mmCIF file of C-alpha atoms and ligand atoms in Angstrom:
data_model
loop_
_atom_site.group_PDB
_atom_site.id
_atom_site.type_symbol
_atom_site.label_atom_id
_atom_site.label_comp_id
_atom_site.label_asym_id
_atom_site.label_seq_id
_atom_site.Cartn_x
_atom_site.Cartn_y
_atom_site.Cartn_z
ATOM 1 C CA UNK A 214 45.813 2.452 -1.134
ATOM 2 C CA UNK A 215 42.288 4.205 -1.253
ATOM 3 C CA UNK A 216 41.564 1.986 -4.036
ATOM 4 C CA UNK A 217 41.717 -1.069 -2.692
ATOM 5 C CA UNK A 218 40.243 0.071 0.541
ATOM 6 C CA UNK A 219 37.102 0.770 -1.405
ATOM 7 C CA UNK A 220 37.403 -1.950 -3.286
ATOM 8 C CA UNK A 221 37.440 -4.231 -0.193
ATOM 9 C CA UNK A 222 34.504 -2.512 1.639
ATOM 10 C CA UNK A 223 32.562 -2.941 -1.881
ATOM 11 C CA UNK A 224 33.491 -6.923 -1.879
ATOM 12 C CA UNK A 225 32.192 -6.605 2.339
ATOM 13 C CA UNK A 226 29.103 -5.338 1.518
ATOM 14 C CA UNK A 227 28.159 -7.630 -1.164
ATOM 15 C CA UNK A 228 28.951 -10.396 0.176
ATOM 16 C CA UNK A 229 27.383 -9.268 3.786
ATOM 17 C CA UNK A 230 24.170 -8.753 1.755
ATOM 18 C CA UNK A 231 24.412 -11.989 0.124
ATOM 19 C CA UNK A 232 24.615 -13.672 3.273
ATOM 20 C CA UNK A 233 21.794 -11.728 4.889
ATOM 21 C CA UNK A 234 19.678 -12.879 1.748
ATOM 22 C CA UNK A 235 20.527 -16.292 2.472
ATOM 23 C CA UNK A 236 19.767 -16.309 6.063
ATOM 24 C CA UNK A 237 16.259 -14.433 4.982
ATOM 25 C CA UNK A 238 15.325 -17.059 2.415
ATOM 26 C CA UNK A 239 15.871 -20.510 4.973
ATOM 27 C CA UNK A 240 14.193 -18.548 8.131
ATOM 28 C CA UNK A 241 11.076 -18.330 5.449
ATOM 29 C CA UNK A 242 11.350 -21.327 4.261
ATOM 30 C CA UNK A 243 11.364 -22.945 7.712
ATOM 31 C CA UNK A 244 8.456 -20.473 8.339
ATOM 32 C CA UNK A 245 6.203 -21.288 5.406
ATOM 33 C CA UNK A 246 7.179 -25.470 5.988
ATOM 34 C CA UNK A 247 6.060 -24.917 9.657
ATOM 35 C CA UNK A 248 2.398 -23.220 8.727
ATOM 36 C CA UNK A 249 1.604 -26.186 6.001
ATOM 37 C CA UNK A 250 2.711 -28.813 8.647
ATOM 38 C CA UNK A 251 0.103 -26.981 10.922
ATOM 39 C CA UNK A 252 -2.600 -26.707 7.609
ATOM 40 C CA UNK A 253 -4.148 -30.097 7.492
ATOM 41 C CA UNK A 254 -5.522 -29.717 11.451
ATOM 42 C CA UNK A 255 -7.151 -26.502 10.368
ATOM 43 C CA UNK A 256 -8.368 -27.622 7.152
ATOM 44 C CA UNK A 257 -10.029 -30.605 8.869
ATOM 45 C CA UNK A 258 -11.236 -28.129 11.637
ATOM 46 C CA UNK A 259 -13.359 -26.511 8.761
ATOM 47 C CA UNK A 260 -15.613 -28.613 6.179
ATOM 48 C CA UNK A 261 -17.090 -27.018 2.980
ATOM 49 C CA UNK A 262 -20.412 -27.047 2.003
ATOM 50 C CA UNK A 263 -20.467 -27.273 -1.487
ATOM 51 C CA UNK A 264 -24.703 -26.546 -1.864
ATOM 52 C CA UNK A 265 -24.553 -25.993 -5.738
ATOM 53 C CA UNK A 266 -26.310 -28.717 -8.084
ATOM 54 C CA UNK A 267 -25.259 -27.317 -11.420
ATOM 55 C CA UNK A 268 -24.012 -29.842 -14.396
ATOM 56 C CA UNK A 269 -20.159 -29.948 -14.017
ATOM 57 C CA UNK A 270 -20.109 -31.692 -17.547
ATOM 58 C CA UNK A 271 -22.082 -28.662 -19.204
ATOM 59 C CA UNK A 272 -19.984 -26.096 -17.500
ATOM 60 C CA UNK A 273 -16.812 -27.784 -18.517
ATOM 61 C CA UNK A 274 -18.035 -27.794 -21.644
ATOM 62 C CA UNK A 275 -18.483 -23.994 -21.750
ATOM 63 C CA UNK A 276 -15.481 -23.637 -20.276
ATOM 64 C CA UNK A 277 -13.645 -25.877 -22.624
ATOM 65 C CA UNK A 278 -14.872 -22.984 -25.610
ATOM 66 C CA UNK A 279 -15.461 -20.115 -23.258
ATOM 67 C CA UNK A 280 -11.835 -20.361 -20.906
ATOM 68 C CA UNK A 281 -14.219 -18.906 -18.264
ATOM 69 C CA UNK A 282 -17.856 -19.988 -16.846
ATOM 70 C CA UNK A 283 -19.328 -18.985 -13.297
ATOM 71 C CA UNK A 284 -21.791 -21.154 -10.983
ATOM 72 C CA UNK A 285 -24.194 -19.591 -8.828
ATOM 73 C CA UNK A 286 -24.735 -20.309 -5.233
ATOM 74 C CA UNK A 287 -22.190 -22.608 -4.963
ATOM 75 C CA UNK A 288 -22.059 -22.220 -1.032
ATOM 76 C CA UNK A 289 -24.191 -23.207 1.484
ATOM 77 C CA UNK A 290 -25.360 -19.985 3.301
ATOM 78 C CA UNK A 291 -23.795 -20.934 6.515
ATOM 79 C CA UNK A 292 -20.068 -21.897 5.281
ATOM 80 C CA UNK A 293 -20.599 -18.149 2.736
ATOM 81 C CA UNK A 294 -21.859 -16.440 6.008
ATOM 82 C CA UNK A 295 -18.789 -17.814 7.846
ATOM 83 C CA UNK A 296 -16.073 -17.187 5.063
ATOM 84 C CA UNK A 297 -17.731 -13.561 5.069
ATOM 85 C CA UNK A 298 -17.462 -13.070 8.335
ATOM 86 C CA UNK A 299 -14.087 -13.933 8.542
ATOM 87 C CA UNK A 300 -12.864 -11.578 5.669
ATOM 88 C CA UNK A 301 -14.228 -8.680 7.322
ATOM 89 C CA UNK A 302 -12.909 -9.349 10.293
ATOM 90 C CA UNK A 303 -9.639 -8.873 8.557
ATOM 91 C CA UNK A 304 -10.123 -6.039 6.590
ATOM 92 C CA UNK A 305 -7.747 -3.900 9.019
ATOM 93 C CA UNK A 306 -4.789 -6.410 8.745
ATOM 94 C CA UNK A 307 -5.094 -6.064 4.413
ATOM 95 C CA UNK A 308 -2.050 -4.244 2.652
ATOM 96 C CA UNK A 309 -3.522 -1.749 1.119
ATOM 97 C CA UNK A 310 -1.915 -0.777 -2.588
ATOM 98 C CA UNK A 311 -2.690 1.799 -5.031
ATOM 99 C CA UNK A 312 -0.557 1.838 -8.314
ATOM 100 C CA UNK A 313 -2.146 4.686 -10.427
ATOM 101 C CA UNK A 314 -4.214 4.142 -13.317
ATOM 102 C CA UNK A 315 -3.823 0.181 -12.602
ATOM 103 C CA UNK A 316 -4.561 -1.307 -9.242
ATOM 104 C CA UNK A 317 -6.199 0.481 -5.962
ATOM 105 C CA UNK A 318 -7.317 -2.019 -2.937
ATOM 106 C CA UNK A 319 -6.639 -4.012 0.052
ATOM 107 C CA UNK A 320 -5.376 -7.493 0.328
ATOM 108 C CA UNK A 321 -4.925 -9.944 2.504
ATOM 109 C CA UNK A 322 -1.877 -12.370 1.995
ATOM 110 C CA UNK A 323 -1.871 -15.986 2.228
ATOM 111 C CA UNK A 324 0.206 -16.155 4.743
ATOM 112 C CA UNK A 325 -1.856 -13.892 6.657
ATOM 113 C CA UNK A 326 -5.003 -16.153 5.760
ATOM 114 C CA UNK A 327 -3.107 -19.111 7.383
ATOM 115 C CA UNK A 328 -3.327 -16.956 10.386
ATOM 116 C CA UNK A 329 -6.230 -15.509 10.467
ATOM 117 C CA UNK A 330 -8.531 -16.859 7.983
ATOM 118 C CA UNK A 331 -8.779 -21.329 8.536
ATOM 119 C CA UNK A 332 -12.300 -20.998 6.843
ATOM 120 C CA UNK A 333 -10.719 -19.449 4.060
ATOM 121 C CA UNK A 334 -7.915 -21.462 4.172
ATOM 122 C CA UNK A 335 -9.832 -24.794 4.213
ATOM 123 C CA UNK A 336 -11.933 -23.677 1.000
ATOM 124 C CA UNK A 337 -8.740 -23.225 -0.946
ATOM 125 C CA UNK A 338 -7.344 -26.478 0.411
ATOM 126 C CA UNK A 339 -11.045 -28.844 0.276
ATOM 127 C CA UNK A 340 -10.401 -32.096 -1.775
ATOM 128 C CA UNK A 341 -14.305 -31.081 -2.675
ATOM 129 C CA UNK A 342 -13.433 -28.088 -4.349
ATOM 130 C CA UNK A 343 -10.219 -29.020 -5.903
ATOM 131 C CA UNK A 344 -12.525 -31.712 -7.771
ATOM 132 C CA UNK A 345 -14.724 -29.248 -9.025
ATOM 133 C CA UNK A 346 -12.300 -26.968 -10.551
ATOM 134 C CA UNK A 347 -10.098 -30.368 -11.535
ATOM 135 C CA UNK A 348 -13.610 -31.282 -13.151
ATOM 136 C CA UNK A 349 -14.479 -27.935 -14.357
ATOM 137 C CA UNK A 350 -10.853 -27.224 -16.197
ATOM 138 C CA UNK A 351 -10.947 -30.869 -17.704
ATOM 139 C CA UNK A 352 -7.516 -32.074 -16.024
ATOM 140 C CA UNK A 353 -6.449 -32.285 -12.708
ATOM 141 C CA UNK A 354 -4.857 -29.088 -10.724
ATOM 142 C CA UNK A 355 -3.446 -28.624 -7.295
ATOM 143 C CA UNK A 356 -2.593 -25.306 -5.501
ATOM 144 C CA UNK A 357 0.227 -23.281 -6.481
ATOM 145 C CA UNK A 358 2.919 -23.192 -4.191
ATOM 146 C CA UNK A 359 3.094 -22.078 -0.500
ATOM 147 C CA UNK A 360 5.841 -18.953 -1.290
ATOM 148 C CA UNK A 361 3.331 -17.596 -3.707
ATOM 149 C CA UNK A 362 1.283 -15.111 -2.077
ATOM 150 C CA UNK A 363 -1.252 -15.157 -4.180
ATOM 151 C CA UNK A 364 -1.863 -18.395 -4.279
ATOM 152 C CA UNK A 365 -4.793 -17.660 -1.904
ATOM 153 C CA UNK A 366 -6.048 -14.064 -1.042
ATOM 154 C CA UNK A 367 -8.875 -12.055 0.112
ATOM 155 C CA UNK A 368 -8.944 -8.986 -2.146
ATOM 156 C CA UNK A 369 -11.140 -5.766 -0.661
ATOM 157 C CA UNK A 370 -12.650 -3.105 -2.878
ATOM 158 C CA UNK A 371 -14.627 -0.852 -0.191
ATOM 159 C CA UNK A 372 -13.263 2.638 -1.108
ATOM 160 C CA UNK A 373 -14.807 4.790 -3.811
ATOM 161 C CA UNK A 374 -12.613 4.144 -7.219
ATOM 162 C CA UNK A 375 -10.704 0.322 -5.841
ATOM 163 C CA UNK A 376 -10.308 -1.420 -8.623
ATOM 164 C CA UNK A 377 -8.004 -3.029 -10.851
ATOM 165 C CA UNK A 378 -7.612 -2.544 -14.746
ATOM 166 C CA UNK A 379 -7.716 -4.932 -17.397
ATOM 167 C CA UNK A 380 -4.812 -7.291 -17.386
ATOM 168 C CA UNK A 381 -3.825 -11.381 -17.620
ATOM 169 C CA UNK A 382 -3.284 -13.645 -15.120
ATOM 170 C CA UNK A 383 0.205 -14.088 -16.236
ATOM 171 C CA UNK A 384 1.459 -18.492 -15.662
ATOM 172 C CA UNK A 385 4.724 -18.409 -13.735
ATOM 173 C CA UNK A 386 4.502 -22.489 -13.847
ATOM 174 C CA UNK A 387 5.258 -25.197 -15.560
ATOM 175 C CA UNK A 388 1.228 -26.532 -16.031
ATOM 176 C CA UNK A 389 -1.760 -24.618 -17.135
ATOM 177 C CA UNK A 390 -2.665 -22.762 -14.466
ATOM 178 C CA UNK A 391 -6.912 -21.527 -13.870
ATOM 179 C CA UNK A 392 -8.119 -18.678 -11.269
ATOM 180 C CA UNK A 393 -11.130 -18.973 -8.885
ATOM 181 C CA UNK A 394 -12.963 -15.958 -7.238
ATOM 182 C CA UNK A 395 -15.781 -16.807 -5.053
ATOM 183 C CA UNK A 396 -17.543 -13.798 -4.066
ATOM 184 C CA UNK A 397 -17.555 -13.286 -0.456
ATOM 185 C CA UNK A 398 -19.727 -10.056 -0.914
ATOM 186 C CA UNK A 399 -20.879 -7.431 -3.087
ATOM 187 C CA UNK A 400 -23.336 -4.517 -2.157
ATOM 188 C CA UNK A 401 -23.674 -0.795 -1.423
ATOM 189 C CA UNK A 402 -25.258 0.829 1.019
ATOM 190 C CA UNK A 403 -27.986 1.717 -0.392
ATOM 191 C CA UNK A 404 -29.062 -1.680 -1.279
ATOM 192 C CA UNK A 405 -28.174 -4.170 -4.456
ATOM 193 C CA UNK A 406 -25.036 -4.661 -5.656
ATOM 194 C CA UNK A 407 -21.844 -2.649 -6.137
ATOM 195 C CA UNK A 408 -20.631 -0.642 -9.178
ATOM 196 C CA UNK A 409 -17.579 -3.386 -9.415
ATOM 197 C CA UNK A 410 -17.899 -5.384 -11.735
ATOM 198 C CA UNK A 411 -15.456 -8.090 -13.298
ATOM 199 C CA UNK A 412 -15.432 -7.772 -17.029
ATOM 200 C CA UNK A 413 -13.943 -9.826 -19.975
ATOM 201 C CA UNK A 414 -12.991 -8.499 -23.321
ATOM 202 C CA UNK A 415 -13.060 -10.420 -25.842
ATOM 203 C CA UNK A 416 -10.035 -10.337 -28.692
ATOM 204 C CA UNK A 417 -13.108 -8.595 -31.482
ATOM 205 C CA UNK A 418 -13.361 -5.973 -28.311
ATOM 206 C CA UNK A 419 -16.348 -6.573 -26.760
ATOM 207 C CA UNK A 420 -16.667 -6.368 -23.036
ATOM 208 C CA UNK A 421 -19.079 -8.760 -21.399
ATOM 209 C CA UNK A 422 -19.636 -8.682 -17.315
ATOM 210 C CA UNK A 423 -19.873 -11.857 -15.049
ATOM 211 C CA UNK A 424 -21.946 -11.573 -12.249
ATOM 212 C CA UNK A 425 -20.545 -11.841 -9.052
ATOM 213 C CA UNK A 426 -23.219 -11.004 -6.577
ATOM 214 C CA UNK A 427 -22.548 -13.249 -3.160
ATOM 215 C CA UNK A 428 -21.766 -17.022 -3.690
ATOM 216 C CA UNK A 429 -21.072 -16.733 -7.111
ATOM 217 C CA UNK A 430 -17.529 -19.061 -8.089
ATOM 218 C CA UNK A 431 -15.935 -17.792 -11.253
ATOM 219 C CA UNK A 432 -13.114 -19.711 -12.690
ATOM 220 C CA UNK A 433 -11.427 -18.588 -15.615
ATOM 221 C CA UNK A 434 -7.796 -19.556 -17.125
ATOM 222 C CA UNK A 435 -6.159 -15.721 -16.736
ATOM 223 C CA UNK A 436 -3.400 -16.122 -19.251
ATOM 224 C CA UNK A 437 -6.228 -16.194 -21.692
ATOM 225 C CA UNK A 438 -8.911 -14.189 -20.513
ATOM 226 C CA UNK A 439 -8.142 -10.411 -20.274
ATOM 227 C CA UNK A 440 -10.259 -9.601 -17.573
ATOM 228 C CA UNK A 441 -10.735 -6.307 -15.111
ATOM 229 C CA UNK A 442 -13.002 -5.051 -11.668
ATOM 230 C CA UNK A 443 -14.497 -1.789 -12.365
ATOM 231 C CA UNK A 444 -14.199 0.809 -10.268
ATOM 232 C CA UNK A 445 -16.344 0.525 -6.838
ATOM 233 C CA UNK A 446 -18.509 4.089 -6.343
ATOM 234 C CA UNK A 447 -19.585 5.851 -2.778
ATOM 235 C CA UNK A 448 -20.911 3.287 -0.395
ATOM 236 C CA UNK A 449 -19.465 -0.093 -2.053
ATOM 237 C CA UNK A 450 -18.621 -3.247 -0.389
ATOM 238 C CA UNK A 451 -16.912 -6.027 -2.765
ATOM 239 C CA UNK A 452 -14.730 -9.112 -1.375
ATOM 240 C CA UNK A 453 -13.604 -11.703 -2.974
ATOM 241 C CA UNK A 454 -11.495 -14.817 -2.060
ATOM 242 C CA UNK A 455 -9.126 -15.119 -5.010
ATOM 243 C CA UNK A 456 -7.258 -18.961 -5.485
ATOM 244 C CA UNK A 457 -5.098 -20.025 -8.010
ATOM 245 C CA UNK A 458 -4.645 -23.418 -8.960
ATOM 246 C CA UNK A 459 -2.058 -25.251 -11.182
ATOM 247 C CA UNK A 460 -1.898 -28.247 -13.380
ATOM 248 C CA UNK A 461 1.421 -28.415 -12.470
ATOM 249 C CA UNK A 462 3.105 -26.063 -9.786
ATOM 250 C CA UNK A 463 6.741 -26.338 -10.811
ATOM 251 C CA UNK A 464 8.780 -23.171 -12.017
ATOM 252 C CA UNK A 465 12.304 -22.037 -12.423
ATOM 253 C CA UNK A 466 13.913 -18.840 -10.924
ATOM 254 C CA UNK A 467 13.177 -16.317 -14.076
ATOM 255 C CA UNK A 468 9.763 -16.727 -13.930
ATOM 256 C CA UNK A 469 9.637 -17.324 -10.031
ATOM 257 C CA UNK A 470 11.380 -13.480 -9.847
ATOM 258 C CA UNK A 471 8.735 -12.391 -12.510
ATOM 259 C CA UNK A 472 5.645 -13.330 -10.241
ATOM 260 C CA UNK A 473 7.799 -11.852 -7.300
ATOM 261 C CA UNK A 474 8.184 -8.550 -9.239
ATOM 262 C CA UNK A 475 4.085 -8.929 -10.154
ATOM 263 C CA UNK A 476 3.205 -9.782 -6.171
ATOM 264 C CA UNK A 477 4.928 -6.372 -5.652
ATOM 265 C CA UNK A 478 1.794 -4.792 -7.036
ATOM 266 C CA UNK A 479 -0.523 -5.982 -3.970
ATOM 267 C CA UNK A 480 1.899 -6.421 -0.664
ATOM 268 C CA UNK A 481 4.468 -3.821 -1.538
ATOM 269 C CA UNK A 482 8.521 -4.294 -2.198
ATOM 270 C CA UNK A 483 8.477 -6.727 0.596
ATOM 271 C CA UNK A 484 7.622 -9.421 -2.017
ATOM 272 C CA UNK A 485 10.594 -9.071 -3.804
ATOM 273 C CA UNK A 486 11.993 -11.261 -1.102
ATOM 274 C CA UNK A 487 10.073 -12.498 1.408
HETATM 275 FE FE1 LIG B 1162 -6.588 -10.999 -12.460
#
C-alpha cells in the first residue's frame, strides 16, 4: 500500500514539475516575442555613427588568414560617449559571477539591455554594423537568437583580479558564428589603460594582445581563436559590449541545453531555464 502511495506522489511531482516547466517556457516566450515587437521603435530611436574609414576589403582579408582583426575608432565620440554612459549607468543591475580560477565579473543580460540599454541595443541591431561584420567575416550574419543571453551583453571588469581565462567561443548553431567586442572603456585611475587585456594564443603557443583601449571593435570567430581578459589590477575600469552574430542562427535542443549550461557561467542557474 506504501508502495504505491509513493509511487503515486513520485508520478505527482514529476509531472507537476513538468507542467510548471511548460508554463515557464510559453510565459518567456511570450515575454521575449513582446520585447522584439517593441525593438525596432527603439532601434530607430537610436542611430549609429559608424566614424571609422578603415579598408573593409584589407581587414577581411586579414581576417580571412588571421580569424580575428580589430578597427580603431570605429565610433563617433558622441554615439561611444553615449553607449558609455549608458553601461555605467547599469553597472548596479549586472549579475555579478565568480567561478574560481575561470571567470570573475559583472554582466549585464540582454534582456536587461532591452530594458535599460536602447543605445546598446540599437548598435547590436544597426543594419550599418551588421554590414560591416557581414563584410568583415566574408558572408552574411544576423544576430543570434533572442533566448540567448549572450547574444548581446555588457561585460564589467572593475574589481581587482575580474577576468576571464582562456577559453573558445563554443558555436551552438547551425552557421559559422563570429564575436564582436567594442570597447566601451578601459582605464585606471591613475591614468592610461587597464591591466586587462584580451589575449590570443596561437596553436605554436604564443600569446599576442589586441588592443582594446576605447572605441576599439574586435571581431574574431571564437570557436577558433582561444582567446582570454587578463586580470584587471587596483583602480581598473574595463567595459565592453560583447555581440554575437551568426551565419545562420538555427540549433537543435542538445546544443541549445549546452549554451544554456555555458550561460550558467555569467547569470547564475537561472539560465538553465529561463
Ligand atoms: Fe570569449
Amino acid at each position: 500500500m506504501w508502495r504505491w502511495a509513493i509511487a503515486a506522489l513520485l508520478v505527482v511531482s514529476v509531472l507537476s514539475v513538468i507542467v510548471l516547466l511548460m508554463r515557464h517556457r510559453r510565459h518567456r516566450r511570450l515575454t521575449l516575442s513582446a520585447l522584439a515587437t517593441e525593438r525596432s521603435t527603439k532601434v530607430a530611436q537610436f542611430p549609429v555613427t559608424i566614424s571609422s574609414v578603415a579598408s573593409r576589403s584589407e581587414i577581411a582579408t586579414e581576417f580571412a588568414r588571421e580569424y580575428i582583426v580589430r578597427i580603431d575608432r570605429f565610433l563617433s565620440p558622441e554615439c561611444l560617449r553615449l553607449l558609455r554612459e549608458e553601461a555605467e549607468s547599469n553597472v548596479e543591475r549586472m549579475t555579478p559571477s565568480f567561478i574560481p580560477t575561470h571567470k570573475k565579473g559583472r554582466t549585464l543580460s540582454y534582456e536587461m539591455i532591452h530594458h535599460y540599454a536602447p543605445g546598446c541595443l540599437s548598435f547590436y541591431h544597426s543594419p550599418q554594423v551588421q554590414e560591416w561584420i557581414s563584410q568583415i567575416v566574408g558572408l552574411p550574419v544576423v544576430p543570434t537568437p533572442d533566448g540567448d543571453q549572450s547574444s548581446l551583453s555588457i561585460l564589467c571588469y572593475r574589481e581587482k583580479g575580474d577576468h576571464i581565462n582562456w577559453h573558445y567561443d563554443h558555436n551552438f548553431y547551425r552557421g559559422r558564428h563570429f564575436t564582436v567586442l567594442l570597447s566601451l572603456a578601459n582605464e585606471t585611475r591613475a591614468g592610461g589603460l587597464s591591466q586587462s587585456n584580451l589575449m590570443r594564443k596561437r596553436p605554436s603557443g604564443e600569446e599576442e594582445i589586441f588592443d582594446t583601449s576605447a572605441n576599439s571593435l574586435v571581431v574574431f570567430e571564437g570557436a577558433r581563436v582561444l582567446h582570454r581578459a587578463s586580470p584587471t589590477a587596483e583602480g581598473d575600469l574595463r567595459i565592453m559590449l560583447s555581440m554575437t552574430y551568426c551565419a545562420d542562427p538555427r540549433t537543435n535542443w542538445l546544443k541549445e541545453f549546452a549554451r544554456r549550461i555555458k550561460d550558467t557561467a555569467f547569470y547564475g542557474i537561472r539560465a538553465l531555464w529561463d
